[in-house]
Each structure stands twice: as C-alpha cells, then as structure tokens.
Amino acid sequence: MRSWAEIDLARLERNLRLIRKSIPSNFKYVSVVKADAYGHGILHTASRLMQSGVDLFAVANVKEACEIREMGSGWPILILGPLLEEEDEALIELDIIPSLSSLDEVRRFQDLSRLRKRKIKVHLKVDTGMGRMGVWWEKASELFRAIKSADGIELKGILTHFAEPAHEGFSQLQKDRFQKIIDANLPPPLPSDFIIHADNSSSLKVLQKNSVFNAVRIGLLQFGVTPPSHSALAHLEVEPVLSFHAKLALVKDLPAQTSLSYGRLHTLDRDSRIGIISAGYGDAIPLHCGNQASALIRGTIYPIVGRVTMDQTLIDLTDAPRDLQNGEVVTLIGEQKSNKIPLETLAFHGKTIPWELLCSITKRVPRIYLTKRE
Ligand SMILES: *Cc1c(COP(=O)(O)O)cnc(C)c1O
C-alpha cells in the first residue's frame, strides 16, 4: 500500500460511550454518518454503531440512507438535507424520515401518503438563524397547522441548527426563537418518542441539561476529532478513530541553494537529505500543508518542505538517521511511539477544517479496519 487510513472501531465505540455518559440519560443519541461516515466508511462504522447503542442515524440524503437501510430494516434514519421531488418515493421504499421545511413538502408528502396508503413520519426543521434549511421560525406555526391537518403526515420530532455554536449570544437567540415555536405549537405532554434536537459536536459543551431538548446530533466528535475553537471539549477524552499513513518511497541528497517542487516555494539553506512520501493531495494531504505541516517516521517529526503535489510530498530528512529506507512507514495523522499528529493540526496547517479534511480522503486511500473488541 502506498497510502492508507486505519480506522479503529473499538475507539469509535469508546467515544460513543463517553459522549453518552456526558449527556442526560434520557437523551436520544442521533449519530450523524453523512459523507460516508465522515470518510471513515459507512458500512463498517454504522454496523459497529448499531451494536453500540445509537438511537437514530442521520445522513445527508436518500442515497446515504439507502446504504444504511441495506444493512438492516428497523433503524430509524433521518435525512438532514432537503429532498428532491424525484426522491419522494424513497421515503416509502426505504422507510426513512425527512426533515421538512416547506408547505410544498407537506403537500407532496400528503399526496404520496394517499397514493401509497402509508403514513409518512417527518421531523420539522426550523430555521432560527442558520439561513439554510428549515422554515423561517416566524412562519413555523403556519407549517405546524398544515402538518396537523395533513392526516398522512406524522410529526416525530423538531430540530434546528446553530450557525455559530461558539457565539453564546447568537446561539441563545436561536434557542429563544426555537423555544417560542415549541411553546406555541407543542403543548405538553409530548409523545414519549418525540424528539427535540439542535446540539451537535460543537455545542455539546454548552448544552443546557434542563432545556427543552431531549436529543443530540453528533458527527465529528464520535470520530474522536474535536471542533476548532472548542478546546473546552477536551474534558471529553475522545480518541481519534482514524489515522493516515503513507510510505517513504525515495531518499536523496541535494546541494544547498536547490529549490524544491512546483513554484520553488522552498530553497535549501544547507546540503540536505530529502525524502519523498508516496502521498499528496490526491490522497489526503491538503495543498496548503506545503512548508507548514510535518510527518512522523519512527516516532520523530520531520517538516514537509515545498509545495505538496498530487501524488508526492517532500520532507526534510537531513537530521534523520542515515539508515531510513525505502518502504518506511510515514504517519501524517496519528501516533508513532510517544509522538502524535492530530487531524486537527493537519487541518489547521492545510487552512481547512477537520470536517473538510475527513471528506477529502480520496478513493485511492484504502480504509483498513481494526475490528478488535474491548
Ligand atoms: C452534519 C450535521 C450535524 C453534525 O455536526 P458535527 O459538527 O459533525 O457534530 C448535525 N446537524 C446537522 C443538521 C448537520 O448537517
């Protein structure tokens, strides 16, 4: 293998348990596994999550819902993104729950329900300040009334989404708007399986335990990656599930003053030994990591030099042991001996966010699963 990602499923399971312990025990855990489970591979991760106690899966679209449904019937699956009209039939075929944000969808789903003689379960999405999906909160009551009078539609939950969880004031404003809509339209008692949710990985730390919510939607954090600007979450000792490795493919000596790689962004200030790693941005190393990030060999950190290219990345091995050889394992994300490079660090150097970095691990990177149980 020239480059590969290792996925440690026991860690995923431990993270899930840790997060569950940090939220009230009556809360439902919605596991977000969109984008091929954040690049970890939906098949292996979702089936391990099914055995470890999630209540509901959330994905972005019908195609992803289909992948989970093929693993087993019965698991509730929530679609987070808006449905194309051509996908409506799948609600029946796959028994999935859409997030609804418009009167048009109420009409479509009601028609579909009549046609197929089946009730359609939905969650109502309220836009309290994200400006993306959901009915604008001031118009939500109208949508509630429409759902109530549509006998083919069964409301199973309500959700909103925070635009900037790190901004306490704005998040509070969003919560207040959400609360108003709930107070006006959902008189207690609510059915015991009715869920109200907003919090994701970034807002877990500030989750108010006595609030109106009774579920969380967790993506990133269950994979052991911490959202930026939330170092406070470090109190949850989640462990990174994914590590990423490549191999040392060539070692060569170059004289001082030689410039390296495209654009000649790095010039050697001394006679140097340069190593070529068998991976580039065509695997998972962000372009902007050139001259910024580093890599681990035999537990020691070496700097990446020059621009990252599609298939190869250069590191400065001038101070490395002379016996480093072809085939040596190079770790770009993960641990070696007592040293580690967190995914968050590579993302930072690559001028990107952990979510995007995980989504940019390409198809040519095989995922190797460590399936050992505790
Ligand atoms: C992706 C997503 C989440 C999960 O977010 P994380 O930050 O990865 O925990 C939650 N809710 C919605 C609507 C999403 O699109």
Tab-separated table of C-alpha atoms and ligand atoms in Angstrom:
chain	number	residue	atom	x	y	z
A	1	MET	CA	0.000	0.000	0.000
A	2	ARG	CA	1.249	3.488	-0.857
A	3	SER	CA	-1.151	5.285	1.451
A	4	TRP	CA	-3.886	4.057	3.751
A	5	ALA	CA	-6.199	5.068	6.585
A	6	GLU	CA	-6.584	2.920	9.667
A	7	ILE	CA	-9.977	3.010	11.349
A	8	ASP	CA	-10.067	1.799	14.945
A	9	LEU	CA	-13.627	0.676	15.649
A	10	ALA	CA	-13.018	-0.019	19.343
A	11	ARG	CA	-12.180	3.661	19.734
A	12	LEU	CA	-15.380	4.648	17.959
A	13	GLU	CA	-17.285	2.537	20.443
A	14	ARG	CA	-15.445	4.040	23.415
A	15	ASN	CA	-16.073	7.580	22.130
A	16	LEU	CA	-19.749	6.862	21.769
A	17	ARG	CA	-19.936	5.590	25.349
A	18	LEU	CA	-18.046	8.630	26.616
A	19	ILE	CA	-20.334	11.088	24.823
A	20	ARG	CA	-23.424	9.227	26.007
A	21	LYS	CA	-22.186	9.473	29.579
A	22	SER	CA	-21.796	13.239	29.239
A	23	ILE	CA	-25.400	13.846	28.208
A	24	PRO	CA	-28.525	13.247	30.317
A	25	SER	CA	-29.521	9.583	30.280
A	26	ASN	CA	-32.987	10.264	28.884
A	27	PHE	CA	-31.485	11.951	25.802
A	28	LYS	CA	-31.601	10.184	22.454
A	29	TYR	CA	-28.331	9.890	20.533
A	30	VAL	CA	-28.624	10.753	16.858
A	31	SER	CA	-25.475	9.522	15.146
A	32	VAL	CA	-24.586	11.604	12.096
A	33	VAL	CA	-22.870	9.414	9.487
A	34	LYS	CA	-23.199	11.515	6.336
A	35	ALA	CA	-20.446	11.697	3.695
A	36	ASP	CA	-19.518	8.022	4.108
A	37	ALA	CA	-19.363	8.440	7.876
A	38	TYR	CA	-17.033	11.422	7.597
A	39	GLY	CA	-14.728	9.437	5.332
A	40	HIS	CA	-14.474	6.500	7.764
A	41	GLY	CA	-16.673	4.227	5.631
A	42	ILE	CA	-20.342	3.934	6.431
A	43	LEU	CA	-20.602	0.160	6.255
A	44	HIS	CA	-18.152	-0.694	8.996
A	45	THR	CA	-18.787	2.301	11.211
A	46	ALA	CA	-22.589	2.199	11.077
A	47	SER	CA	-22.685	-1.520	11.779
A	48	ARG	CA	-20.412	-1.072	14.806
A	49	LEU	CA	-22.547	1.876	15.953
A	50	MET	CA	-25.665	-0.271	15.625
A	51	GLN	CA	-24.147	-2.660	18.149
A	52	SER	CA	-23.042	0.108	20.499
A	53	GLY	CA	-26.281	1.858	21.255
A	54	VAL	CA	-27.265	4.716	18.988
A	55	ASP	CA	-30.958	5.591	18.774
A	56	LEU	CA	-31.170	7.055	15.305
A	57	PHE	CA	-28.942	7.620	12.282
A	58	ALA	CA	-28.799	10.903	10.401
A	59	VAL	CA	-27.480	11.246	6.856
A	60	ALA	CA	-27.479	13.987	4.248
A	61	ASN	CA	-29.582	12.393	1.533
A	62	VAL	CA	-31.560	9.449	0.220
A	63	LYS	CA	-28.550	7.743	-1.346
A	64	GLU	CA	-26.791	7.600	2.007
A	65	ALA	CA	-29.973	6.454	3.739
A	66	CYS	CA	-30.128	3.596	1.264
A	67	GLU	CA	-26.670	2.389	2.335
A	68	ILE	CA	-27.794	2.127	5.949
A	69	ARG	CA	-31.153	0.596	5.105
A	70	GLU	CA	-29.364	-2.193	3.231
A	71	MET	CA	-27.653	-3.120	6.498
A	72	GLY	CA	-30.902	-3.683	8.303
A	73	SER	CA	-34.537	-2.739	8.500
A	74	GLY	CA	-35.962	-1.043	11.521
A	75	TRP	CA	-33.247	1.509	12.248
A	76	PRO	CA	-34.756	4.990	12.213
A	77	ILE	CA	-32.943	7.097	9.603
A	78	LEU	CA	-33.311	10.866	9.452
A	79	ILE	CA	-32.420	12.806	6.304
A	80	LEU	CA	-30.834	16.157	7.162
A	81	GLY	CA	-30.928	17.740	3.691
A	82	PRO	CA	-33.912	18.763	1.575
A	83	LEU	CA	-35.387	16.099	-0.703
A	84	LEU	CA	-35.644	16.429	-4.452
A	85	GLU	CA	-39.199	15.723	-5.560
A	86	GLU	CA	-37.905	12.781	-7.569
A	87	GLU	CA	-36.673	11.241	-4.302
A	88	ASP	CA	-40.053	11.336	-2.525
A	89	GLU	CA	-40.882	7.725	-3.418
A	90	ALA	CA	-37.822	6.598	-1.472
A	91	LEU	CA	-39.492	7.721	1.754
A	92	ILE	CA	-41.862	4.793	1.347
A	93	GLU	CA	-39.427	2.340	-0.231
A	94	LEU	CA	-36.742	2.836	2.396
A	95	ASP	CA	-38.903	3.832	5.355
A	96	ILE	CA	-36.933	6.996	6.117
A	97	ILE	CA	-37.712	10.254	7.895
A	98	PRO	CA	-37.253	13.537	6.014
A	99	SER	CA	-36.620	16.918	7.631
A	100	LEU	CA	-39.393	19.080	6.344
A	101	SER	CA	-39.179	22.853	5.846
A	102	SER	CA	-41.944	23.989	3.500
A	103	LEU	CA	-45.648	23.887	2.698
A	104	ASP	CA	-44.736	22.435	-0.673
A	105	GLU	CA	-43.251	19.389	1.060
A	106	VAL	CA	-46.337	18.987	3.247
A	107	ARG	CA	-48.441	18.877	0.092
A	108	ARG	CA	-46.079	16.432	-1.658
A	109	PHE	CA	-45.850	14.061	1.290
A	110	GLN	CA	-49.601	14.176	1.890
A	111	ASP	CA	-50.240	13.253	-1.763
A	112	LEU	CA	-47.660	10.475	-1.546
A	113	SER	CA	-49.240	9.135	1.625
A	114	ARG	CA	-52.689	8.960	-0.002
A	115	LEU	CA	-51.260	7.271	-3.069
A	116	ARG	CA	-49.273	4.641	-1.164
A	117	LYS	CA	-51.653	4.328	1.799
A	118	ARG	CA	-48.851	4.761	4.292
A	119	LYS	CA	-48.207	7.420	6.900
A	120	ILE	CA	-45.056	9.450	6.428
A	121	LYS	CA	-43.007	10.281	9.505
A	122	VAL	CA	-41.275	13.648	9.468
A	123	HIS	CA	-39.159	15.949	11.597
A	124	LEU	CA	-39.867	19.648	11.254
A	125	LYS	CA	-36.794	21.772	10.677
A	126	VAL	CA	-36.943	25.331	11.962
A	127	ASP	CA	-34.540	28.000	10.724
A	128	THR	CA	-33.723	30.044	13.809
A	129	GLY	CA	-30.747	31.848	12.297
A	130	MET	CA	-28.694	29.473	10.155
A	131	GLY	CA	-30.311	30.774	6.972
A	132	ARG	CA	-30.063	27.364	5.355
A	133	MET	CA	-32.680	24.615	5.671
A	134	GLY	CA	-35.876	24.792	7.652
A	135	VAL	CA	-38.924	27.020	7.779
A	136	TRP	CA	-38.096	30.527	8.974
A	137	TRP	CA	-39.096	30.480	12.657
A	138	GLU	CA	-41.642	33.286	12.342
A	139	LYS	CA	-43.502	31.174	9.791
A	140	ALA	CA	-43.195	27.861	11.621
A	141	SER	CA	-46.669	27.985	13.219
A	142	GLU	CA	-48.267	28.032	9.786
A	143	LEU	CA	-46.362	24.873	8.899
A	144	PHE	CA	-47.386	23.213	12.172
A	145	ARG	CA	-51.038	23.839	11.302
A	146	ALA	CA	-50.556	22.398	7.817
A	147	ILE	CA	-48.908	19.268	9.231
A	148	LYS	CA	-51.678	18.842	11.798
A	149	SER	CA	-54.338	18.914	9.124
A	150	ALA	CA	-52.453	16.509	6.848
A	151	ASP	CA	-53.613	13.095	8.067
A	152	GLY	CA	-50.894	11.284	6.100
A	153	ILE	CA	-48.060	13.016	7.929
A	154	GLU	CA	-46.895	12.079	11.391
A	155	LEU	CA	-44.661	14.580	13.214
A	156	LYS	CA	-41.960	12.677	15.135
A	157	GLY	CA	-39.570	15.462	16.016
A	158	ILE	CA	-38.464	19.045	15.616
A	159	LEU	CA	-34.992	20.404	15.079
A	160	THR	CA	-32.954	23.499	14.477
A	161	HIS	CA	-29.266	24.086	13.720
A	162	PHE	CA	-26.796	26.514	15.274
A	163	ALA	CA	-24.895	28.815	12.921
A	164	GLU	CA	-22.065	29.679	15.292
A	165	PRO	CA	-22.061	27.494	18.420
A	166	ALA	CA	-19.014	29.312	19.800
A	167	HIS	CA	-21.015	32.560	19.856
A	168	GLU	CA	-23.027	32.323	23.063
A	169	GLY	CA	-25.221	35.341	22.391
A	170	PHE	CA	-26.322	34.290	18.936
A	171	SER	CA	-26.867	30.672	19.993
A	172	GLN	CA	-29.047	31.890	22.855
A	173	LEU	CA	-31.061	33.988	20.405
A	174	GLN	CA	-31.553	30.879	18.250
A	175	LYS	CA	-32.588	28.860	21.314
A	176	ASP	CA	-35.088	31.538	22.388
A	177	ARG	CA	-36.677	31.594	18.940
A	178	PHE	CA	-36.877	27.791	18.958
A	179	GLN	CA	-38.408	27.786	22.433
A	180	LYS	CA	-41.093	30.248	21.321
A	181	ILE	CA	-42.088	27.994	18.448
A	182	ILE	CA	-42.238	24.961	20.723
A	183	ASP	CA	-44.285	26.743	23.379
A	184	ALA	CA	-46.733	27.997	20.780
A	185	ASN	CA	-47.214	24.732	18.920
A	186	LEU	CA	-46.325	21.744	21.056
A	187	PRO	CA	-48.391	21.758	24.240
A	188	PRO	CA	-47.305	19.062	26.688
A	189	PRO	CA	-47.435	16.193	27.161
A	190	LEU	CA	-45.498	15.190	24.057
A	191	PRO	CA	-45.454	11.567	22.910
A	192	SER	CA	-42.587	9.757	24.660
A	193	ASP	CA	-40.736	9.123	21.397
A	194	PHE	CA	-40.998	12.723	20.194
A	195	ILE	CA	-37.537	14.266	19.915
A	196	ILE	CA	-36.381	17.874	20.047
A	197	HIS	CA	-32.816	18.435	18.931
A	198	ALA	CA	-30.245	21.051	17.966
A	199	ASP	CA	-26.895	20.329	19.556
A	200	ASN	CA	-24.002	18.965	17.505
A	201	SER	CA	-20.337	18.300	18.327
A	202	SER	CA	-19.541	21.997	18.652
A	203	SER	CA	-22.306	22.823	21.105
A	204	LEU	CA	-22.182	19.759	23.335
A	205	LYS	CA	-20.098	21.523	25.953
A	206	VAL	CA	-22.627	24.316	26.401
A	207	LEU	CA	-25.650	22.037	26.238
A	208	GLN	CA	-28.145	23.068	28.898
A	209	LYS	CA	-29.247	19.933	30.645
A	210	ASN	CA	-32.590	21.300	31.824
A	211	SER	CA	-33.538	22.787	28.458
A	212	VAL	CA	-36.277	21.842	26.067
A	213	PHE	CA	-34.014	19.451	24.132
A	214	ASN	CA	-34.042	15.688	24.562
A	215	ALA	CA	-31.627	14.557	21.845
A	216	VAL	CA	-28.231	15.452	20.346
A	217	ARG	CA	-26.916	15.040	16.802
A	218	ILE	CA	-23.279	14.058	16.918
A	219	GLY	CA	-20.973	13.663	13.935
A	220	LEU	CA	-17.364	14.767	14.243
A	221	LEU	CA	-16.872	14.169	17.963
A	222	GLN	CA	-17.779	10.478	17.843
A	223	PHE	CA	-14.826	10.035	15.469
A	224	GLY	CA	-12.567	11.435	18.169
A	225	VAL	CA	-11.965	14.756	16.474
A	226	THR	CA	-12.587	17.994	18.343
A	227	PRO	CA	-14.171	21.006	16.647
A	228	PRO	CA	-11.826	24.003	16.405
A	229	SER	CA	-12.246	26.787	18.987
A	230	HIS	CA	-13.727	24.269	21.401
A	231	SER	CA	-10.711	23.102	23.303
A	232	ALA	CA	-13.072	23.105	26.291
A	233	LEU	CA	-14.376	19.852	24.878
A	234	ALA	CA	-11.044	18.307	25.730
A	235	HIS	CA	-12.657	17.316	29.015
A	236	LEU	CA	-14.206	14.523	26.977
A	237	GLU	CA	-11.257	12.300	26.290
A	238	VAL	CA	-12.379	11.044	22.926
A	239	GLU	CA	-9.727	9.219	20.913
A	240	PRO	CA	-9.143	9.723	17.192
A	241	VAL	CA	-10.633	6.816	15.236
A	242	LEU	CA	-8.755	7.478	12.004
A	243	SER	CA	-5.045	7.613	11.318
A	244	PHE	CA	-3.437	8.191	7.940
A	245	HIS	CA	-0.156	6.791	6.692
A	246	ALA	CA	1.999	6.596	3.587
A	247	LYS	CA	5.454	5.247	2.803
A	248	LEU	CA	8.858	6.693	2.250
A	249	ALA	CA	9.482	5.988	-1.440
A	250	LEU	CA	12.799	7.704	-2.169
A	251	VAL	CA	15.577	9.367	-0.196
A	252	LYS	CA	18.062	11.625	-1.964
A	253	ASP	CA	20.731	14.227	-1.255
A	254	LEU	CA	20.514	17.704	-2.740
A	255	PRO	CA	23.011	20.574	-2.543
A	256	ALA	CA	22.406	23.851	-0.693
A	257	GLN	CA	20.524	26.519	-2.706
A	258	THR	CA	18.417	23.930	-4.555
A	259	SER	CA	14.761	24.953	-4.790
A	260	LEU	CA	12.046	22.349	-4.262
A	261	SER	CA	8.810	21.368	-6.005
A	262	TYR	CA	6.302	23.442	-8.001
A	263	GLY	CA	6.593	27.167	-7.649
A	264	ARG	CA	10.005	26.720	-5.940
A	265	LEU	CA	8.485	27.765	-2.614
A	266	HIS	CA	11.337	26.327	-0.545
A	267	THR	CA	15.086	26.716	-1.046
A	268	LEU	CA	17.554	24.546	0.829
A	269	ASP	CA	19.870	26.598	3.036
A	270	ARG	CA	22.280	23.706	3.521
A	271	ASP	CA	23.229	20.458	1.852
A	272	SER	CA	20.161	18.358	2.607
A	273	ARG	CA	18.641	14.935	2.522
A	274	ILE	CA	15.094	14.962	1.146
A	275	GLY	CA	12.538	12.168	1.427
A	276	ILE	CA	9.636	11.595	-0.918
A	277	ILE	CA	6.394	10.416	0.686
A	278	SER	CA	4.106	8.329	-1.506
A	279	ALA	CA	1.037	10.542	-0.981
A	280	GLY	CA	-0.127	14.031	-1.871
A	281	TYR	CA	-3.334	15.999	-2.154
A	282	GLY	CA	-4.599	13.187	-4.391
A	283	ASP	CA	-4.714	11.106	-1.207
A	284	ALA	CA	-5.471	13.375	1.739
A	285	ILE	CA	-2.661	15.875	2.340
A	286	PRO	CA	-4.063	19.389	1.858
A	287	LEU	CA	-2.192	21.543	-0.667
A	288	HIS	CA	-1.597	24.280	1.879
A	289	CYS	CA	0.373	21.889	4.099
A	290	GLY	CA	3.441	22.646	1.968
A	291	ASN	CA	6.151	24.282	4.112
A	292	GLN	CA	3.733	24.111	7.084
A	293	ALA	CA	2.886	20.629	8.311
A	294	SER	CA	5.068	17.702	9.304
A	295	ALA	CA	5.171	13.923	9.280
A	296	LEU	CA	6.291	11.193	11.659
A	297	ILE	CA	8.864	8.488	10.928
A	298	ARG	CA	9.981	6.097	13.687
A	299	GLY	CA	8.354	8.463	16.184
A	300	THR	CA	10.289	11.568	15.102
A	301	ILE	CA	8.743	14.635	13.472
A	302	TYR	CA	10.115	15.918	10.133
A	303	PRO	CA	8.942	19.043	8.305
A	304	ILE	CA	7.139	18.935	4.967
A	305	VAL	CA	9.083	21.123	2.534
A	306	GLY	CA	7.977	22.739	-0.722
A	307	ARG	CA	4.542	22.529	-2.264
A	308	VAL	CA	2.503	19.345	-1.798
A	309	THR	CA	1.805	17.723	-5.172
A	310	MET	CA	-0.926	15.347	-6.250
A	311	ASP	CA	0.966	12.116	-5.599
A	312	GLN	CA	4.110	13.042	-3.708
A	313	THR	CA	5.135	15.148	-0.757
A	314	LEU	CA	8.671	16.102	0.272
A	315	ILE	CA	10.104	16.024	3.789
A	316	ASP	CA	13.430	17.219	5.110
A	317	LEU	CA	15.359	14.243	6.476
A	318	THR	CA	18.718	15.978	6.840
A	319	ASP	CA	18.741	15.361	10.586
A	320	ALA	CA	17.256	11.867	10.359
A	321	PRO	CA	19.156	8.607	10.972
A	322	ARG	CA	21.143	7.615	7.878
A	323	ASP	CA	19.538	4.208	7.658
A	324	LEU	CA	15.989	5.400	6.842
A	325	GLN	CA	14.949	3.297	3.902
A	326	ASN	CA	12.520	2.831	1.124
A	327	GLY	CA	9.220	1.475	2.484
A	328	GLU	CA	9.467	3.102	5.907
A	329	VAL	CA	6.027	3.991	7.332
A	330	VAL	CA	5.273	7.725	7.407
A	331	THR	CA	2.382	8.934	9.565
A	332	LEU	CA	0.613	12.141	8.567
A	333	ILE	CA	-2.285	11.799	11.008
A	334	GLY	CA	-1.936	9.669	14.098
A	335	GLU	CA	0.533	8.336	16.625
A	336	GLN	CA	4.016	6.869	16.460
A	337	LYS	CA	5.759	5.938	19.697
A	338	SER	CA	5.206	8.877	22.058
A	339	ASN	CA	4.599	11.443	19.321
A	340	LYS	CA	1.380	12.270	17.535
A	341	ILE	CA	-0.010	14.499	14.824
A	342	PRO	CA	-3.717	15.138	15.426
A	343	LEU	CA	-6.008	15.521	12.431
A	344	GLU	CA	-6.901	18.942	13.814
A	345	THR	CA	-3.249	20.025	13.355
A	346	LEU	CA	-3.001	18.833	9.746
A	347	ALA	CA	-6.312	20.586	9.014
A	348	PHE	CA	-5.020	23.799	10.589
A	349	HIS	CA	-1.832	23.735	8.514
A	350	GLY	CA	-3.882	22.930	5.435
A	351	LYS	CA	-6.014	26.044	6.067
A	352	THR	CA	-9.092	23.869	6.322
A	353	ILE	CA	-11.441	22.442	8.961
A	354	PRO	CA	-11.442	18.866	10.311
A	355	TRP	CA	-14.783	18.092	8.623
A	356	GLU	CA	-13.440	19.028	5.193
A	357	LEU	CA	-10.150	17.210	5.695
A	358	LEU	CA	-12.012	13.996	6.553
A	359	CYS	CA	-14.165	14.419	3.446
A	360	SER	CA	-11.109	14.866	1.248
A	361	ILE	CA	-9.518	11.493	1.942
A	362	THR	CA	-9.864	10.112	-1.551
A	363	LYS	CA	-10.984	6.832	-3.020
A	364	ARG	CA	-7.459	5.651	-3.690
A	365	VAL	CA	-6.770	5.528	0.048
A	366	PRO	CA	-7.781	2.057	1.292
A	367	ARG	CA	-9.517	2.015	4.672
A	368	ILE	CA	-8.080	-0.660	6.941
A	369	TYR	CA	-10.385	-1.619	9.800
A	370	LEU	CA	-9.156	-2.596	13.230
A	371	THR	CA	-12.127	-4.603	14.401
A	372	LYS	CA	-10.903	-5.867	17.762
A	373	ARG	CA	-13.430	-5.612	20.577
A	374	GLU	CA	-12.739	-4.488	24.112
B	1	LIG	C1	-23.506	17.500	9.906
B	1	LIG	C2	-24.590	17.916	10.777
B	1	LIG	C3	-24.535	17.644	12.155
B	1	LIG	C4	-23.327	17.036	12.837
B	1	LIG	O1	-22.363	18.014	13.068
B	1	LIG	P1	-20.971	17.713	13.774
B	1	LIG	O2	-20.384	19.055	13.943
B	1	LIG	O3	-20.165	16.871	12.853
B	1	LIG	O4	-21.285	17.038	15.061
B	1	LIG	C5	-25.637	17.965	12.927
B	1	LIG	N1	-26.739	18.546	12.358
B	1	LIG	C6	-26.810	18.833	11.045
B	1	LIG	C7	-28.045	19.474	10.500
B	1	LIG	C8	-25.746	18.549	10.211
B	1	LIG	O5	-25.826	18.850	8.904
